[in-house]
Coordinates of C-alpha atoms in Angstrom, one line a residue:
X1 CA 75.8 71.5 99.2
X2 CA 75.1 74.1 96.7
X3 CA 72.3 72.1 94.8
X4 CA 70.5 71.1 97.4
X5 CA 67.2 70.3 96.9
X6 CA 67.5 70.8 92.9
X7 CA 66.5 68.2 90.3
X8 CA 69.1 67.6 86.9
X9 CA 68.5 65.4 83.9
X10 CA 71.6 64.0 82.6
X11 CA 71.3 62.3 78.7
X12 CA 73.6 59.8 77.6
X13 CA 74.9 59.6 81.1
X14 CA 75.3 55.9 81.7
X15 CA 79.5 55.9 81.3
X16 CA 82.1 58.6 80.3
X17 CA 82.1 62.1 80.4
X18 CA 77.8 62.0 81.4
X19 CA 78.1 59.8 84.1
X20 CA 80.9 61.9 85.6
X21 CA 78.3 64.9 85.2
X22 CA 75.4 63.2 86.8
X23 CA 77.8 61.9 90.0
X24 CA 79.3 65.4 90.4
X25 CA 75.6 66.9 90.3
X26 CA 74.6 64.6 92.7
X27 CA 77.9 65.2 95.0
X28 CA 76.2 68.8 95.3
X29 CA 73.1 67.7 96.4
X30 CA 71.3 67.1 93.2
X31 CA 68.8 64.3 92.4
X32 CA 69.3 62.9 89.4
X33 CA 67.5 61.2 86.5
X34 CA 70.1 59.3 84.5
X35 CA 69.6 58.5 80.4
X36 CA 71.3 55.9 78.7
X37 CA 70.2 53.1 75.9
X38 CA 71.4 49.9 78.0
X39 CA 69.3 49.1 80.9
X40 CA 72.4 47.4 82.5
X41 CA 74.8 50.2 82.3
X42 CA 71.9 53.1 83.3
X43 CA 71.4 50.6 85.9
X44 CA 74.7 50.7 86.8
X45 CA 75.0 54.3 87.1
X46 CA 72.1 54.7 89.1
X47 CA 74.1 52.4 91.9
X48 CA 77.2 54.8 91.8
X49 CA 75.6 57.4 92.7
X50 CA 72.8 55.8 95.3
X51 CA 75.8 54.6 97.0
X52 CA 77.6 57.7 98.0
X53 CA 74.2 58.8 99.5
X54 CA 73.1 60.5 96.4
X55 CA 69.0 60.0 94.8
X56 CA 68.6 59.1 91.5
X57 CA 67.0 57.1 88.9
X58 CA 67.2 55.6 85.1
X59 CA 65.1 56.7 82.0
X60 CA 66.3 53.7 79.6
X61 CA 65.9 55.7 76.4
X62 CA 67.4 56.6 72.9
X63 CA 67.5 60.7 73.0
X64 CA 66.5 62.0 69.4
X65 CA 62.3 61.8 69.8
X66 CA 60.2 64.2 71.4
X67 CA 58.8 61.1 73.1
X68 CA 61.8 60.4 74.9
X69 CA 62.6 64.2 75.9
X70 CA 58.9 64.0 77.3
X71 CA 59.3 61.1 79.3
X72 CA 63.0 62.1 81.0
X73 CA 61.0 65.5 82.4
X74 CA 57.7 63.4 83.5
X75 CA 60.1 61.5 85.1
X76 CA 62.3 63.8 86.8
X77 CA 58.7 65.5 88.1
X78 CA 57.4 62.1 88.8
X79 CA 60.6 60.7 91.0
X80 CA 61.9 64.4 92.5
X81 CA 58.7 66.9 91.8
X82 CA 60.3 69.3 90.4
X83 CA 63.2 70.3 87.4
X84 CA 65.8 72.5 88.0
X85 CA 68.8 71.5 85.2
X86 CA 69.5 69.8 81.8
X87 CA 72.9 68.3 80.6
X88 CA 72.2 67.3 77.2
X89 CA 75.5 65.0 76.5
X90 CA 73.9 62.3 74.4
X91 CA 75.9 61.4 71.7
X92 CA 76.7 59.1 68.9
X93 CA 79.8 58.8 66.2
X94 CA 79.3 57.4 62.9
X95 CA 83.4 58.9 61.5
X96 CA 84.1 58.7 57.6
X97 CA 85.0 61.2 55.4
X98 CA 82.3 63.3 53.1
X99 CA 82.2 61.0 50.1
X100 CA 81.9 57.9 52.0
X101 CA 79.2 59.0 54.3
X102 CA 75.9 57.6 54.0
X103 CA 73.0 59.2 54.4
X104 CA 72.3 56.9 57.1
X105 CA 76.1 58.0 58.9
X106 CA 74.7 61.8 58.5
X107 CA 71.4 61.5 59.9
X108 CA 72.1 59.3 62.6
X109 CA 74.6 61.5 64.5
X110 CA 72.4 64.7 63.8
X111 CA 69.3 62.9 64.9
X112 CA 71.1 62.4 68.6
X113 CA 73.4 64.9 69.0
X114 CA 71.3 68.2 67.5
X115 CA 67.7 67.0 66.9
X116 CA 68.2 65.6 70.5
X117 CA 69.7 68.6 71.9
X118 CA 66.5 70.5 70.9
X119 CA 63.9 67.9 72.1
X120 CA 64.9 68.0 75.5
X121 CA 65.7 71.8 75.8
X122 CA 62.4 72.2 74.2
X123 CA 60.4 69.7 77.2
X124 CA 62.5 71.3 79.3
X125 CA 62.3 74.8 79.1
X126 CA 58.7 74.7 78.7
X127 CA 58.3 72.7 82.1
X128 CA 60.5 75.3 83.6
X129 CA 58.8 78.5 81.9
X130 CA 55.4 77.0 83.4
X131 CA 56.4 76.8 86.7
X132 CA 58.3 79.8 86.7
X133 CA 61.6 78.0 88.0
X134 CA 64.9 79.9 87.0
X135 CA 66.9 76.7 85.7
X136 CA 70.0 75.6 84.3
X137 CA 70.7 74.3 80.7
X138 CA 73.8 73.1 80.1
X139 CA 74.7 71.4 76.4
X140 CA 77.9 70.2 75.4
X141 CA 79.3 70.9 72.5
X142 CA 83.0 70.2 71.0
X143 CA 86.0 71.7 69.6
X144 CA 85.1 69.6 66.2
X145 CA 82.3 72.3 66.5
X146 CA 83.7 75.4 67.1
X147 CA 87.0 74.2 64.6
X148 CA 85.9 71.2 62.2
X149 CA 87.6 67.5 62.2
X150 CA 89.0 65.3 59.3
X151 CA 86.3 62.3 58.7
X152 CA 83.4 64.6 60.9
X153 CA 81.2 66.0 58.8
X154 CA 78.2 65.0 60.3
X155 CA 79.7 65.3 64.0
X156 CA 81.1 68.8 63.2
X157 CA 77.9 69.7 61.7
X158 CA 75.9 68.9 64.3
X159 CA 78.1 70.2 67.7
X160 CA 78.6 73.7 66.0
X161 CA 74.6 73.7 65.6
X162 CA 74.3 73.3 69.3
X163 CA 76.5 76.4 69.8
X164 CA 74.1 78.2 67.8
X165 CA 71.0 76.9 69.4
X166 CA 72.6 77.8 72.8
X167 CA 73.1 81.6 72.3
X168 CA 69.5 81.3 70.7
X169 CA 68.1 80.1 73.7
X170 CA 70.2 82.3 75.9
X171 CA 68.2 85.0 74.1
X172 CA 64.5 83.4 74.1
X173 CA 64.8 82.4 77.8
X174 CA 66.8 85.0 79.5
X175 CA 63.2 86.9 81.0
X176 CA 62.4 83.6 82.3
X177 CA 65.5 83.7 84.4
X178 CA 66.5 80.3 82.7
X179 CA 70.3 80.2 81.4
X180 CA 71.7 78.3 78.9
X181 CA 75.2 77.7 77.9
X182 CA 77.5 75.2 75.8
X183 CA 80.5 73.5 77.4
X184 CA 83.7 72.4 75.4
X185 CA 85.2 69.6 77.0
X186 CA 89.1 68.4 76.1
X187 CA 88.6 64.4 78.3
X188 CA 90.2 61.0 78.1
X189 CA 87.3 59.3 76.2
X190 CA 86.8 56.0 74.2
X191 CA 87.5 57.7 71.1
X192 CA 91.0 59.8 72.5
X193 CA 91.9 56.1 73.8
X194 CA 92.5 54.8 70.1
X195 CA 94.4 58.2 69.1
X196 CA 98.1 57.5 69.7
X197 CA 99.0 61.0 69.7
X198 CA 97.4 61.0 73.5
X199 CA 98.8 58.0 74.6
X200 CA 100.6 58.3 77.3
X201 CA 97.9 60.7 78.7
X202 CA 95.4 57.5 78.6
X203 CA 98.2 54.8 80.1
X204 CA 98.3 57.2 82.9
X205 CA 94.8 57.5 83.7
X206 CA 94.4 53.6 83.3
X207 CA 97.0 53.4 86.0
X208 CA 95.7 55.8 88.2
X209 CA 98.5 58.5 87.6
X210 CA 98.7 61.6 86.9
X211 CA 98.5 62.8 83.6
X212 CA 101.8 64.1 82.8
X213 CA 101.7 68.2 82.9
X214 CA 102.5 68.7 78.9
X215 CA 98.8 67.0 78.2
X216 CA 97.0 68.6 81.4
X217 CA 98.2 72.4 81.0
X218 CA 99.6 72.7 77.1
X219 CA 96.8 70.8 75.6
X220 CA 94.2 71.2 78.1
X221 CA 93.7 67.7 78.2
X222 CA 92.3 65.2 81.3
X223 CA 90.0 63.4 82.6
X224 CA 86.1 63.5 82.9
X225 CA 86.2 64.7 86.8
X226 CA 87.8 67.7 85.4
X227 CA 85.3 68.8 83.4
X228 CA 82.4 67.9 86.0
X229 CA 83.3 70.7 88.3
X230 CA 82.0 73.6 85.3
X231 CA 78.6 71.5 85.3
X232 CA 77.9 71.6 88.6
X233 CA 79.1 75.2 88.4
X234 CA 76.7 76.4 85.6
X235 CA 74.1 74.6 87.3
X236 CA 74.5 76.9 90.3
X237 CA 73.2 79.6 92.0
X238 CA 76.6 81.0 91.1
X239 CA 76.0 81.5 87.7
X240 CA 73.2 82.8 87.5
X241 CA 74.7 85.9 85.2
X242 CA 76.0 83.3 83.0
X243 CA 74.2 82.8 79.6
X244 CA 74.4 82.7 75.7
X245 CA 78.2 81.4 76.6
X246 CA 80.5 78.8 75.1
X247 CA 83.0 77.5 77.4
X248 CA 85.6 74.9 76.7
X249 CA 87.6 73.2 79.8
X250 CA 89.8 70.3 80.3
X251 CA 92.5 69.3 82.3
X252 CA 94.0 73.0 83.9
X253 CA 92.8 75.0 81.4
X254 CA 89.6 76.9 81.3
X255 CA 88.5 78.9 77.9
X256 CA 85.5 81.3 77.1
X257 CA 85.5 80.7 73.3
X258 CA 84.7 83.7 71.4
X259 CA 81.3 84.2 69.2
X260 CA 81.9 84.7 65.4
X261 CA 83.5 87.7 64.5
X262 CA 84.5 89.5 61.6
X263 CA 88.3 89.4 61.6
X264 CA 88.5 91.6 58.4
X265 CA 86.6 94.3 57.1
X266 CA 87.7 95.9 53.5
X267 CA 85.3 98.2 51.4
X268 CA 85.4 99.3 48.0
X269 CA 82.9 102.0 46.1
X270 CA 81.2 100.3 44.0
X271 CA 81.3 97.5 45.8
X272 CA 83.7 94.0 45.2
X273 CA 83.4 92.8 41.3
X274 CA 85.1 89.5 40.3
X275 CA 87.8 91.7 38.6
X276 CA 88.1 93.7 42.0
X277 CA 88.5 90.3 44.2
X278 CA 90.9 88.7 42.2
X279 CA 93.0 92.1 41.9
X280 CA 92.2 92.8 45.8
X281 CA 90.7 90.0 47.8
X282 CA 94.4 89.1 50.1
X283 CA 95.2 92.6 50.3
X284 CA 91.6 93.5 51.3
X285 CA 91.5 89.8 54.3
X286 CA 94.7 89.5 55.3
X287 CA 95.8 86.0 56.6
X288 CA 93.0 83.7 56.2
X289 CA 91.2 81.5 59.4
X290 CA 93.2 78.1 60.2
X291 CA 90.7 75.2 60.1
X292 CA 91.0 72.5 62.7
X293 CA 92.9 71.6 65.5
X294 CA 96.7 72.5 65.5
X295 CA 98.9 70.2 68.0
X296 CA 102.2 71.0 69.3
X297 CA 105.1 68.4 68.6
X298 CA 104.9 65.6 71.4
X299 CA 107.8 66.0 73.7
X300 CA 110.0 62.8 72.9
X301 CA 109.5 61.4 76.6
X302 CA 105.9 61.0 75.8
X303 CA 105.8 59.7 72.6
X304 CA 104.5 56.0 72.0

């Protein structure tokens, strides 16, 4: 098994798209130290994966505090003696749009999500840098992130921070041999559930079916074993060259997302006046950046 003998942190992995990282880390041969708030569901994930053979164990913790980053390493040294990987998938939504957000809504999801992120990067890294151990960070991001959301400021806000964290890190730990990357993953979650636009998609996967090809290959859509397979990947041996990288996945479809670019470049002696934009700024851009995600029409044998 190709992580044999390694040791991976999973946050917010009691259910969903986390626990599917921790089992498939542990199909590989990892030990795992599972995160979640609810004793009874970390619990609960702990069992899945003992039973199939694998090791692993439960920090019952809200992610957000350096305490809590602290404790997940000390116990992944503790339990396993060692740290080889971090998944940082902890997450919570608080949706509304701008001017009904409270500062409470805000500061809630950015406390998890991005103040989170950092926390256990930070423990983490540090651990690995001491011990000179080449390891894997792996934090997921979200096409909100890299493209903005209706009703997510705060969510948005915080997933594209990540992104920028990630090719940070790529840059502060690359001597150490330690990578870090984001994944984008497209998954059947509770939240796509209540979206009727992917409903047939989730009636499939609550039957056991296949998800019908226009979700899996046009919209890159599927379930949370789909995107496990790039964890466990990134946490390899494999890709050890791979760093500083976004990388969005779902269903059949694999993306590298690009870095920020300049898609238009204009100059003007001088340089650009008020009079001088107004006269020349569409000439001097072009077509302007589409915000957002853009779906295609639902074929009419899928609609609900």
């Amino acid at each position: 098994m190709s992580l044999e003998g390694k040791v991976a942190i999973v946050t917010g992995s009691g259910r969903g798209l986390g626990l599917a990282y921790a089992q498939e880390l542990a199909r590989q041969g990892a030990s795992v130290v599972i995160n979640d708030v609810d004793a009874a569901t970390a619990d609960a994930a702990v069992k899945t994966i003992t039973d199939a053979g694998g090791s692993a164990v439960a920090v019952v913790a809200p992610v957000g505090p350096t305490e809590t980053a602290e404790q997940l390493v000390q116990t992944a040294v503790d339990t396993f003696g060692r740290l080889d990987i971090l998944v940082t998938n902890a997450g919570v939504l608080r949706d509304t749009v701008l001017w009904k957000m409270s500062d409470d809504d805000f500061d809630t999801v950015i406390n998890v999500h991005l103040r989170g992120t950092f926390t256990c990067v930070r423990a983490a890294a540090a651990y690995m840098r001491a011990n000179e151990i080449a390891g894997r960070i792996i934090c997921i991001g979200s096409p909100t992130g890299q493209r903005g959301n209706f009703g997510q400021t705060n969510y948005a806000a915080a997933k594209a921070g990540i992104v920028g964290m990630v090719r940070t890190w790529a840059l502060e730990l690359k001597k150490a041999g330690i990578t870090t990357n984001a994944v984008i993953p497209v998954a059947a979650t509770a939240m796509t559930a209540t979206v009727p636009y992917f409903a047939a998609a989730v009636e499939a996967e609550e039957k056991g079916e296949a998800m019908p090809a226009f979700f899996r290959h046009d919209l890159g859509f599927g379930t949370s074993d789909d995107v496990a397979g790039l964890i466990a990947f990134l946490a390899s041996d494999a890709a050890a060259s791979v760093s500083g990288q976004a990388i969005g996945i779902g269903g059949d479809r694999l993306q590298l997302w690009s870095h920020p670019e300049a898609v238009a470049t204009a100059y003007r002696e001088g340089g650009w006046t008020y009079d001088a934009l107004v006269e020349g700024f569409s000439e001097a851009v072009g077509d302007l950046q589409t915000v957002g995600e853009k779906f295609p029409p639902l074929p009419e044998d899928l609609q609900r």
